[in-house]
């Protein structure tokens, strides 16, 4: 995990390295057995050059909030009827789907948990930082499925 932000990720891409994940200041660079033998040396050289010229990234503006109260089990929530609502209107409702930041796949809310104002704020901040939010229930980018 590197703390080089979106600008550092773009710098890596320009030098032929595609980050696995970019989330705020965090950039995940992964290796593979299929990489060229000199890939790690090249990556080290690119990062060394980045360190010489780049300003340190700003401190993260957000921390993921604590989960909302569990109002029912995941299984119960997945079996109950639901509707999609705008994220800002979901505060106080019970999630009917998983919502996670991808990559890397960090769950933000699970079915059966309360949708809190802090969650909505964190989701907005993550999206502004370039993190994609994914839903299991098929709701839209600015929506979440909640229990009826």
PDB file of N, CA and C in Angstrom, residues 47-138:
ATOM      1  N   UNK A  47       9.056   4.738  -8.179  1.00  0.00           N
ATOM      2  CA  UNK A  47       8.663   5.308  -6.885  1.00  0.00           C
ATOM      3  C   UNK A  47       9.745   6.221  -6.317  1.00  0.00           C
ATOM      4  N   UNK A  48      10.986   5.860  -6.530  1.00  0.00           N
ATOM      5  CA  UNK A  48      12.092   6.715  -6.073  1.00  0.00           C
ATOM      6  C   UNK A  48      12.041   8.068  -6.790  1.00  0.00           C
ATOM      7  N   UNK A  49      11.796   8.045  -8.098  1.00  0.00           N
ATOM      8  CA  UNK A  49      11.678   9.295  -8.856  1.00  0.00           C
ATOM      9  C   UNK A  49      10.477  10.103  -8.373  1.00  0.00           C
ATOM     10  N   UNK A  50       9.365   9.419  -8.081  1.00  0.00           N
ATOM     11  CA  UNK A  50       8.168  10.097  -7.568  1.00  0.00           C
ATOM     12  C   UNK A  50       8.490  10.778  -6.240  1.00  0.00           C
ATOM     13  N   UNK A  51       9.159  10.069  -5.359  1.00  0.00           N
ATOM     14  CA  UNK A  51       9.491  10.617  -4.037  1.00  0.00           C
ATOM     15  C   UNK A  51      10.356  11.868  -4.124  1.00  0.00           C
ATOM     16  N   UNK A  52      11.192  11.957  -5.141  1.00  0.00           N
ATOM     17  CA  UNK A  52      12.066  13.119  -5.283  1.00  0.00           C
ATOM     18  C   UNK A  52      11.298  14.383  -5.669  1.00  0.00           C
ATOM     19  N   UNK A  53      10.171  14.227  -6.361  1.00  0.00           N
ATOM     20  CA  UNK A  53       9.482  15.390  -6.911  1.00  0.00           C
ATOM     21  C   UNK A  53       8.122  15.685  -6.287  1.00  0.00           C
ATOM     22  N   UNK A  54       7.484  14.694  -5.696  1.00  0.00           N
ATOM     23  CA  UNK A  54       6.097  14.873  -5.248  1.00  0.00           C
ATOM     24  C   UNK A  54       6.015  15.390  -3.816  1.00  0.00           C
ATOM     25  N   UNK A  55       5.018  16.212  -3.594  1.00  0.00           N
ATOM     26  CA  UNK A  55       4.710  16.636  -2.228  1.00  0.00           C
ATOM     27  C   UNK A  55       3.980  15.494  -1.538  1.00  0.00           C
ATOM     28  N   UNK A  56       4.131  15.359  -0.236  1.00  0.00           N
ATOM     29  CA  UNK A  56       3.403  14.294   0.461  1.00  0.00           C
ATOM     30  C   UNK A  56       1.902  14.508   0.298  1.00  0.00           C
ATOM     31  N   UNK A  57       1.130  13.431   0.227  1.00  0.00           N
ATOM     32  CA  UNK A  57      -0.324  13.590   0.074  1.00  0.00           C
ATOM     33  C   UNK A  57      -0.925  14.202   1.331  1.00  0.00           C
ATOM     34  N   UNK A  58      -2.023  14.893   1.136  1.00  0.00           N
ATOM     35  CA  UNK A  58      -2.745  15.465   2.275  1.00  0.00           C
ATOM     36  C   UNK A  58      -3.308  14.330   3.127  1.00  0.00           C
ATOM     37  N   UNK A  59      -3.496  14.598   4.386  1.00  0.00           N
ATOM     38  CA  UNK A  59      -4.096  13.604   5.275  1.00  0.00           C
ATOM     39  C   UNK A  59      -5.502  13.290   4.780  1.00  0.00           C
ATOM     40  N   UNK A  60      -5.934  12.067   4.924  1.00  0.00           N
ATOM     41  CA  UNK A  60      -7.293  11.710   4.485  1.00  0.00           C
ATOM     42  C   UNK A  60      -8.326  12.594   5.181  1.00  0.00           C
ATOM     43  N   UNK A  61      -9.360  12.953   4.424  1.00  0.00           N
ATOM     44  CA  UNK A  61     -10.399  13.817   4.971  1.00  0.00           C
ATOM     45  C   UNK A  61     -11.477  13.032   5.695  1.00  0.00           C
ATOM     46  N   UNK A  62     -11.454  11.727   5.562  1.00  0.00           N
ATOM     47  CA  UNK A  62     -12.543  10.947   6.136  1.00  0.00           C
ATOM     48  C   UNK A  62     -12.030   9.622   6.696  1.00  0.00           C
ATOM     49  N   UNK A  63     -12.770   9.126   7.618  1.00  0.00           N
ATOM     50  CA  UNK A  63     -12.545   7.797   8.167  1.00  0.00           C
ATOM     51  C   UNK A  63     -13.884   7.087   8.067  1.00  0.00           C
ATOM     52  N   UNK A  64     -13.850   5.809   7.731  1.00  0.00           N
ATOM     53  CA  UNK A  64     -15.102   5.081   7.598  1.00  0.00           C
ATOM     54  C   UNK A  64     -15.845   5.080   8.931  1.00  0.00           C
ATOM     55  N   UNK A  65     -17.140   5.316   8.887  1.00  0.00           N
ATOM     56  CA  UNK A  65     -17.917   5.362  10.130  1.00  0.00           C
ATOM     57  C   UNK A  65     -18.148   3.962  10.683  1.00  0.00           C
ATOM     58  N   UNK A  66     -18.502   3.921  11.948  1.00  0.00           N
ATOM     59  CA  UNK A  66     -18.897   2.652  12.560  1.00  0.00           C
ATOM     60  C   UNK A  66     -20.185   2.179  11.895  1.00  0.00           C
ATOM     61  N   UNK A  67     -20.403   0.868  11.839  1.00  0.00           N
ATOM     62  CA  UNK A  67     -21.647   0.373  11.241  1.00  0.00           C
ATOM     63  C   UNK A  67     -22.864   0.859  12.012  1.00  0.00           C
ATOM     64  N   UNK A  68     -23.963   0.995  11.307  1.00  0.00           N
ATOM     65  CA  UNK A  68     -25.225   1.319  11.966  1.00  0.00           C
ATOM     66  C   UNK A  68     -25.701   0.116  12.767  1.00  0.00           C
ATOM     67  N   UNK A  69     -26.700   0.350  13.589  1.00  0.00           N
ATOM     68  CA  UNK A  69     -27.245  -0.728  14.420  1.00  0.00           C
ATOM     69  C   UNK A  69     -27.784  -1.854  13.548  1.00  0.00           C
ATOM     70  N   UNK A  70     -27.558  -3.092  13.998  1.00  0.00           N
ATOM     71  CA  UNK A  70     -28.121  -4.254  13.299  1.00  0.00           C
ATOM     72  C   UNK A  70     -29.581  -4.391  13.715  1.00  0.00           C
ATOM     73  N   UNK A  71     -30.465  -4.258  12.761  1.00  0.00           N
ATOM     74  CA  UNK A  71     -31.901  -4.306  13.061  1.00  0.00           C
ATOM     75  C   UNK A  71     -32.491  -5.681  12.796  1.00  0.00           C
ATOM     76  N   UNK A  72     -31.809  -6.476  11.990  1.00  0.00           N
ATOM     77  CA  UNK A  72     -32.196  -7.860  11.735  1.00  0.00           C
ATOM     78  C   UNK A  72     -30.979  -8.565  11.162  1.00  0.00           C
ATOM     79  N   UNK A  73     -31.065  -9.865  11.002  1.00  0.00           N
ATOM     80  CA  UNK A  73     -29.930 -10.594  10.450  1.00  0.00           C
ATOM     81  C   UNK A  73     -29.820 -10.318   8.948  1.00  0.00           C
ATOM     82  N   UNK A  74     -28.663 -10.624   8.407  1.00  0.00           N
ATOM     83  CA  UNK A  74     -28.463 -10.487   6.962  1.00  0.00           C
ATOM     84  C   UNK A  74     -29.465 -11.348   6.215  1.00  0.00           C
ATOM     85  N   UNK A  75     -29.623 -12.582   6.649  1.00  0.00           N
ATOM     86  CA  UNK A  75     -30.549 -13.504   5.979  1.00  0.00           C
ATOM     87  C   UNK A  75     -31.968 -12.955   5.979  1.00  0.00           C
ATOM     88  N   UNK A  76     -32.415 -12.427   7.125  1.00  0.00           N
ATOM     89  CA  UNK A  76     -33.763 -11.852   7.192  1.00  0.00           C
ATOM     90  C   UNK A  76     -33.900 -10.676   6.231  1.00  0.00           C
ATOM     91  N   UNK A  77     -32.906  -9.813   6.207  1.00  0.00           N
ATOM     92  CA  UNK A  77     -32.965  -8.631   5.344  1.00  0.00           C
ATOM     93  C   UNK A  77     -32.994  -9.018   3.871  1.00  0.00           C
ATOM     94  N   UNK A  78     -32.242 -10.046   3.499  1.00  0.00           N
ATOM     95  CA  UNK A  78     -32.203 -10.458   2.096  1.00  0.00           C
ATOM     96  C   UNK A  78     -33.512 -11.075   1.631  1.00  0.00           C
ATOM     97  N   UNK A  79     -34.325 -11.571   2.553  1.00  0.00           N
ATOM     98  CA  UNK A  79     -35.587 -12.222   2.191  1.00  0.00           C
ATOM     99  C   UNK A  79     -36.791 -11.291   2.247  1.00  0.00           C
ATOM    100  N   UNK A  80     -36.606 -10.083   2.775  1.00  0.00           N
ATOM    101  CA  UNK A  80     -37.730  -9.149   2.903  1.00  0.00           C
ATOM    102  C   UNK A  80     -37.840  -8.255   1.670  1.00  0.00           C
ATOM    103  N   UNK A  81     -39.044  -7.752   1.396  1.00  0.00           N
ATOM    104  CA  UNK A  81     -39.209  -6.824   0.273  1.00  0.00           C
ATOM    105  C   UNK A  81     -38.445  -5.524   0.516  1.00  0.00           C
ATOM    106  N   UNK A  82     -38.027  -4.915  -0.587  1.00  0.00           N
ATOM    107  CA  UNK A  82     -37.216  -3.692  -0.492  1.00  0.00           C
ATOM    108  C   UNK A  82     -37.574  -2.738  -1.615  1.00  0.00           C
ATOM    109  N   UNK A  83     -37.097  -1.529  -1.467  1.00  0.00           N
ATOM    110  CA  UNK A  83     -37.256  -0.506  -2.510  1.00  0.00           C
ATOM    111  C   UNK A  83     -35.962   0.306  -2.556  1.00  0.00           C
ATOM    112  N   UNK A  84     -35.682   0.891  -3.699  1.00  0.00           N
ATOM    113  CA  UNK A  84     -34.494   1.748  -3.847  1.00  0.00           C
ATOM    114  C   UNK A  84     -34.881   3.186  -3.514  1.00  0.00           C
ATOM    115  N   UNK A  85     -34.034   3.831  -2.716  1.00  0.00           N
ATOM    116  CA  UNK A  85     -34.235   5.241  -2.376  1.00  0.00           C
ATOM    117  C   UNK A  85     -32.914   5.973  -2.563  1.00  0.00           C
ATOM    118  N   UNK A  86     -32.986   7.283  -2.719  1.00  0.00           N
ATOM    119  CA  UNK A  86     -31.762   8.088  -2.808  1.00  0.00           C
ATOM    120  C   UNK A  86     -31.000   7.955  -1.495  1.00  0.00           C
ATOM    121  N   UNK A  87     -29.675   7.947  -1.572  1.00  0.00           N
ATOM    122  CA  UNK A  87     -28.855   7.792  -0.381  1.00  0.00           C
ATOM    123  C   UNK A  87     -29.240   8.794   0.698  1.00  0.00           C
ATOM    124  N   UNK A  88     -29.421  10.044   0.325  1.00  0.00           N
ATOM    125  CA  UNK A  88     -29.708  11.071   1.335  1.00  0.00           C
ATOM    126  C   UNK A  88     -31.051  10.839   2.024  1.00  0.00           C
ATOM    127  N   UNK A  89     -31.958  10.106   1.357  1.00  0.00           N
ATOM    128  CA  UNK A  89     -33.267   9.813   1.949  1.00  0.00           C
ATOM    129  C   UNK A  89     -33.267   8.496   2.724  1.00  0.00           C
ATOM    130  N   UNK A  90     -32.154   7.778   2.717  1.00  0.00           N
ATOM    131  CA  UNK A  90     -32.088   6.463   3.353  1.00  0.00           C
ATOM    132  C   UNK A  90     -31.681   6.524   4.823  1.00  0.00           C
ATOM    133  N   UNK A  91     -31.291   7.690   5.308  1.00  0.00           N
ATOM    134  CA  UNK A  91     -30.852   7.815   6.704  1.00  0.00           C
ATOM    135  C   UNK A  91     -31.981   7.357   7.628  1.00  0.00           C
ATOM    136  N   UNK A  92     -31.636   6.449   8.533  1.00  0.00           N
ATOM    137  CA  UNK A  92     -32.622   5.910   9.467  1.00  0.00           C
ATOM    138  C   UNK A  92     -33.318   4.660   8.966  1.00  0.00           C
ATOM    139  N   UNK A  93     -33.171   4.351   7.697  1.00  0.00           N
ATOM    140  CA  UNK A  93     -33.758   3.142   7.107  1.00  0.00           C
ATOM    141  C   UNK A  93     -32.838   1.946   7.351  1.00  0.00           C
ATOM    142  N   UNK A  94     -33.328   0.752   7.029  1.00  0.00           N
ATOM    143  CA  UNK A  94     -32.551  -0.480   7.168  1.00  0.00           C
ATOM    144  C   UNK A  94     -32.113  -0.957   5.797  1.00  0.00           C
ATOM    145  N   UNK A  95     -30.811  -1.144   5.621  1.00  0.00           N
ATOM    146  CA  UNK A  95     -30.266  -1.568   4.331  1.00  0.00           C
ATOM    147  C   UNK A  95     -30.795  -2.944   3.952  1.00  0.00           C
ATOM    148  N   UNK A  96     -31.097  -3.101   2.672  1.00  0.00           N
ATOM    149  CA  UNK A  96     -31.563  -4.384   2.136  1.00  0.00           C
ATOM    150  C   UNK A  96     -30.507  -5.008   1.229  1.00  0.00           C
ATOM    151  N   UNK A  97     -29.367  -4.358   1.105  1.00  0.00           N
ATOM    152  CA  UNK A  97     -28.306  -4.841   0.232  1.00  0.00           C
ATOM    153  C   UNK A  97     -26.957  -4.468   0.824  1.00  0.00           C
ATOM    154  N   UNK A  98     -25.923  -5.117   0.307  1.00  0.00           N
ATOM    155  CA  UNK A  98     -24.557  -4.727   0.653  1.00  0.00           C
ATOM    156  C   UNK A  98     -24.183  -3.508  -0.183  1.00  0.00           C
ATOM    157  N   UNK A  99     -23.390  -2.652   0.393  1.00  0.00           N
ATOM    158  CA  UNK A  99     -22.799  -1.525  -0.314  1.00  0.00           C
ATOM    159  C   UNK A  99     -21.327  -1.544   0.056  1.00  0.00           C
ATOM    160  N   UNK A 100     -20.458  -1.528  -0.952  1.00  0.00           N
ATOM    161  CA  UNK A 100     -19.035  -1.583  -0.647  1.00  0.00           C
ATOM    162  C   UNK A 100     -18.239  -0.700  -1.578  1.00  0.00           C
ATOM    163  N   UNK A 101     -17.032  -0.344  -1.109  1.00  0.00           N
ATOM    164  CA  UNK A 101     -16.084   0.433  -1.898  1.00  0.00           C
ATOM    165  C   UNK A 101     -15.243  -0.555  -2.694  1.00  0.00           C
ATOM    166  N   UNK A 102     -15.182  -0.356  -4.029  1.00  0.00           N
ATOM    167  CA  UNK A 102     -14.433  -1.283  -4.867  1.00  0.00           C
ATOM    168  C   UNK A 102     -13.613  -0.531  -5.892  1.00  0.00           C
ATOM    169  N   UNK A 103     -12.355  -0.880  -6.102  1.00  0.00           N
ATOM    170  CA  UNK A 103     -11.651  -1.801  -5.228  1.00  0.00           C
ATOM    171  C   UNK A 103     -11.341  -1.135  -3.902  1.00  0.00           C
ATOM    172  N   UNK A 104     -11.048  -1.873  -2.922  1.00  0.00           N
ATOM    173  CA  UNK A 104     -10.688  -3.273  -2.787  1.00  0.00           C
ATOM    174  C   UNK A 104     -11.827  -4.184  -2.385  1.00  0.00           C
ATOM    175  N   UNK A 105     -13.014  -3.684  -2.153  1.00  0.00           N
ATOM    176  CA  UNK A 105     -14.122  -4.549  -1.746  1.00  0.00           C
ATOM    177  C   UNK A 105     -14.420  -4.414  -0.262  1.00  0.00           C
ATOM    178  N   UNK A 106     -14.250  -3.221   0.265  1.00  0.00           N
ATOM    179  CA  UNK A 106     -14.489  -2.981   1.691  1.00  0.00           C
ATOM    180  C   UNK A 106     -15.982  -2.736   1.909  1.00  0.00           C
ATOM    181  N   UNK A 107     -16.651  -3.583   2.713  1.00  0.00           N
ATOM    182  CA  UNK A 107     -18.080  -3.363   2.954  1.00  0.00           C
ATOM    183  C   UNK A 107     -18.308  -2.110   3.795  1.00  0.00           C
ATOM    184  N   UNK A 108     -19.277  -1.323   3.374  1.00  0.00           N
ATOM    185  CA  UNK A 108     -19.639  -0.109   4.104  1.00  0.00           C
ATOM    186  C   UNK A 108     -20.918  -0.313   4.900  1.00  0.00           C
ATOM    187  N   UNK A 109     -21.820  -1.114   4.363  1.00  0.00           N
ATOM    188  CA  UNK A 109     -23.064  -1.454   5.066  1.00  0.00           C
ATOM    189  C   UNK A 109     -23.484  -2.844   4.593  1.00  0.00           C
ATOM    190  N   UNK A 110     -24.098  -3.590   5.506  1.00  0.00           N
ATOM    191  CA  UNK A 110     -24.588  -4.931   5.194  1.00  0.00           C
ATOM    192  C   UNK A 110     -26.106  -4.934   5.324  1.00  0.00           C
ATOM    193  N   UNK A 111     -26.767  -5.855   4.637  1.00  0.00           N
ATOM    194  CA  UNK A 111     -28.221  -5.960   4.801  1.00  0.00           C
ATOM    195  C   UNK A 111     -28.577  -6.143   6.277  1.00  0.00           C
ATOM    196  N   UNK A 112     -29.592  -5.408   6.710  1.00  0.00           N
ATOM    197  CA  UNK A 112     -30.029  -5.481   8.099  1.00  0.00           C
ATOM    198  C   UNK A 112     -29.461  -4.390   8.975  1.00  0.00           C
ATOM    199  N   UNK A 113     -28.469  -3.645   8.484  1.00  0.00           N
ATOM    200  CA  UNK A 113     -27.887  -2.552   9.265  1.00  0.00           C
ATOM    201  C   UNK A 113     -28.584  -1.231   8.955  1.00  0.00           C
ATOM    202  N   UNK A 114     -28.632  -0.373   9.966  1.00  0.00           N
ATOM    203  CA  UNK A 114     -29.192   0.962   9.793  1.00  0.00           C
ATOM    204  C   UNK A 114     -28.289   1.799   8.900  1.00  0.00           C
ATOM    205  N   UNK A 115     -28.883   2.552   7.993  1.00  0.00           N
ATOM    206  CA  UNK A 115     -28.155   3.514   7.167  1.00  0.00           C
ATOM    207  C   UNK A 115     -28.062   4.803   7.976  1.00  0.00           C
ATOM    208  N   UNK A 116     -26.848   5.218   8.287  1.00  0.00           N
ATOM    209  CA  UNK A 116     -26.641   6.403   9.128  1.00  0.00           C
ATOM    210  C   UNK A 116     -26.235   7.608   8.287  1.00  0.00           C
ATOM    211  N   UNK A 117     -26.398   8.785   8.869  1.00  0.00           N
ATOM    212  CA  UNK A 117     -25.962  10.013   8.197  1.00  0.00           C
ATOM    213  C   UNK A 117     -24.458   9.972   7.955  1.00  0.00           C
ATOM    214  N   UNK A 118     -23.710   9.393   8.902  1.00  0.00           N
ATOM    215  CA  UNK A 118     -22.255   9.289   8.752  1.00  0.00           C
ATOM    216  C   UNK A 118     -21.893   8.405   7.563  1.00  0.00           C
ATOM    217  N   UNK A 119     -22.658   7.337   7.345  1.00  0.00           N
ATOM    218  CA  UNK A 119     -22.425   6.467   6.191  1.00  0.00           C
ATOM    219  C   UNK A 119     -22.641   7.245   4.894  1.00  0.00           C
ATOM    220  N   UNK A 120     -23.726   7.982   4.814  1.00  0.00           N
ATOM    221  CA  UNK A 120     -24.029   8.755   3.608  1.00  0.00           C
ATOM    222  C   UNK A 120     -22.913   9.767   3.339  1.00  0.00           C
ATOM    223  N   UNK A 121     -22.449  10.441   4.386  1.00  0.00           N
ATOM    224  CA  UNK A 121     -21.357  11.409   4.240  1.00  0.00           C
ATOM    225  C   UNK A 121     -20.077  10.722   3.779  1.00  0.00           C
ATOM    226  N   UNK A 122     -19.756   9.573   4.378  1.00  0.00           N
ATOM    227  CA  UNK A 122     -18.550   8.830   3.996  1.00  0.00           C
ATOM    228  C   UNK A 122     -18.632   8.355   2.543  1.00  0.00           C
ATOM    229  N   UNK A 123     -19.805   7.900   2.117  1.00  0.00           N
ATOM    230  CA  UNK A 123     -19.975   7.444   0.733  1.00  0.00           C
ATOM    231  C   UNK A 123     -19.737   8.591  -0.240  1.00  0.00           C
ATOM    232  N   UNK A 124     -20.276   9.751   0.086  1.00  0.00           N
ATOM    233  CA  UNK A 124     -20.083  10.933  -0.758  1.00  0.00           C
ATOM    234  C   UNK A 124     -18.591  11.275  -0.850  1.00  0.00           C
ATOM    235  N   UNK A 125     -17.889  11.244   0.289  1.00  0.00           N
ATOM    236  CA  UNK A 125     -16.457  11.561   0.316  1.00  0.00           C
ATOM    237  C   UNK A 125     -15.651  10.521  -0.465  1.00  0.00           C
ATOM    238  N   UNK A 126     -15.997   9.258  -0.330  1.00  0.00           N
ATOM    239  CA  UNK A 126     -15.290   8.208  -1.076  1.00  0.00           C
ATOM    240  C   UNK A 126     -15.462   8.403  -2.580  1.00  0.00           C
ATOM    241  N   UNK A 127     -16.685   8.688  -3.010  1.00  0.00           N
ATOM    242  CA  UNK A 127     -16.931   8.909  -4.435  1.00  0.00           C
ATOM    243  C   UNK A 127     -16.173  10.128  -4.944  1.00  0.00           C
ATOM    244  N   UNK A 128     -16.124  11.189  -4.157  1.00  0.00           N
ATOM    245  CA  UNK A 128     -15.384  12.383  -4.558  1.00  0.00           C
ATOM    246  C   UNK A 128     -13.891  12.109  -4.644  1.00  0.00           C
ATOM    247  N   UNK A 129     -13.407  11.127  -3.856  1.00  0.00           N
ATOM    248  CA  UNK A 129     -11.993  10.754  -3.886  1.00  0.00           C
ATOM    249  C   UNK A 129     -11.693   9.766  -5.011  1.00  0.00           C
ATOM    250  N   UNK A 130     -12.733   9.393  -5.778  1.00  0.00           N
ATOM    251  CA  UNK A 130     -12.520   8.509  -6.916  1.00  0.00           C
ATOM    252  C   UNK A 130     -12.768   7.042  -6.652  1.00  0.00           C
ATOM    253  N   UNK A 131     -13.348   6.702  -5.513  1.00  0.00           N
ATOM    254  CA  UNK A 131     -13.637   5.313  -5.184  1.00  0.00           C
ATOM    255  C   UNK A 131     -15.025   4.954  -5.690  1.00  0.00           C
ATOM    256  N   UNK A 132     -15.124   3.843  -6.404  1.00  0.00           N
ATOM    257  CA  UNK A 132     -16.421   3.390  -6.909  1.00  0.00           C
ATOM    258  C   UNK A 132     -17.164   2.652  -5.806  1.00  0.00           C
ATOM    259  N   UNK A 133     -18.460   2.895  -5.697  1.00  0.00           N
ATOM    260  CA  UNK A 133     -19.299   2.184  -4.755  1.00  0.00           C
ATOM    261  C   UNK A 133     -20.142   1.181  -5.522  1.00  0.00           C
ATOM    262  N   UNK A 134     -20.203  -0.042  -5.026  1.00  0.00           N
ATOM    263  CA  UNK A 134     -20.944  -1.116  -5.677  1.00  0.00           C
ATOM    264  C   UNK A 134     -22.066  -1.582  -4.765  1.00  0.00           C
ATOM    265  N   UNK A 135     -23.158  -2.059  -5.374  1.00  0.00           N
ATOM    266  CA  UNK A 135     -24.333  -2.506  -4.649  1.00  0.00           C
ATOM    267  C   UNK A 135     -24.683  -3.922  -5.100  1.00  0.00           C
ATOM    268  N   UNK A 136     -25.125  -4.761  -4.181  1.00  0.00           N
ATOM    269  CA  UNK A 136     -25.558  -6.099  -4.586  1.00  0.00           C
ATOM    270  C   UNK A 136     -26.991  -6.101  -5.072  1.00  0.00           C
ATOM    271  N   UNK A 137     -27.777  -5.139  -4.652  1.00  0.00           N
ATOM    272  CA  UNK A 137     -29.200  -5.136  -4.991  1.00  0.00           C
ATOM    273  C   UNK A 137     -29.539  -4.481  -6.303  1.00  0.00           C
ATOM    274  N   UNK A 138     -28.559  -3.976  -7.008  1.00  0.00           N
ATOM    275  CA  UNK A 138     -28.816  -3.369  -8.303  1.00  0.00           C
ATOM    276  C   UNK A 138     -29.322  -1.940  -8.241  1.00  0.00           C
TER     277      UNK A 138
END
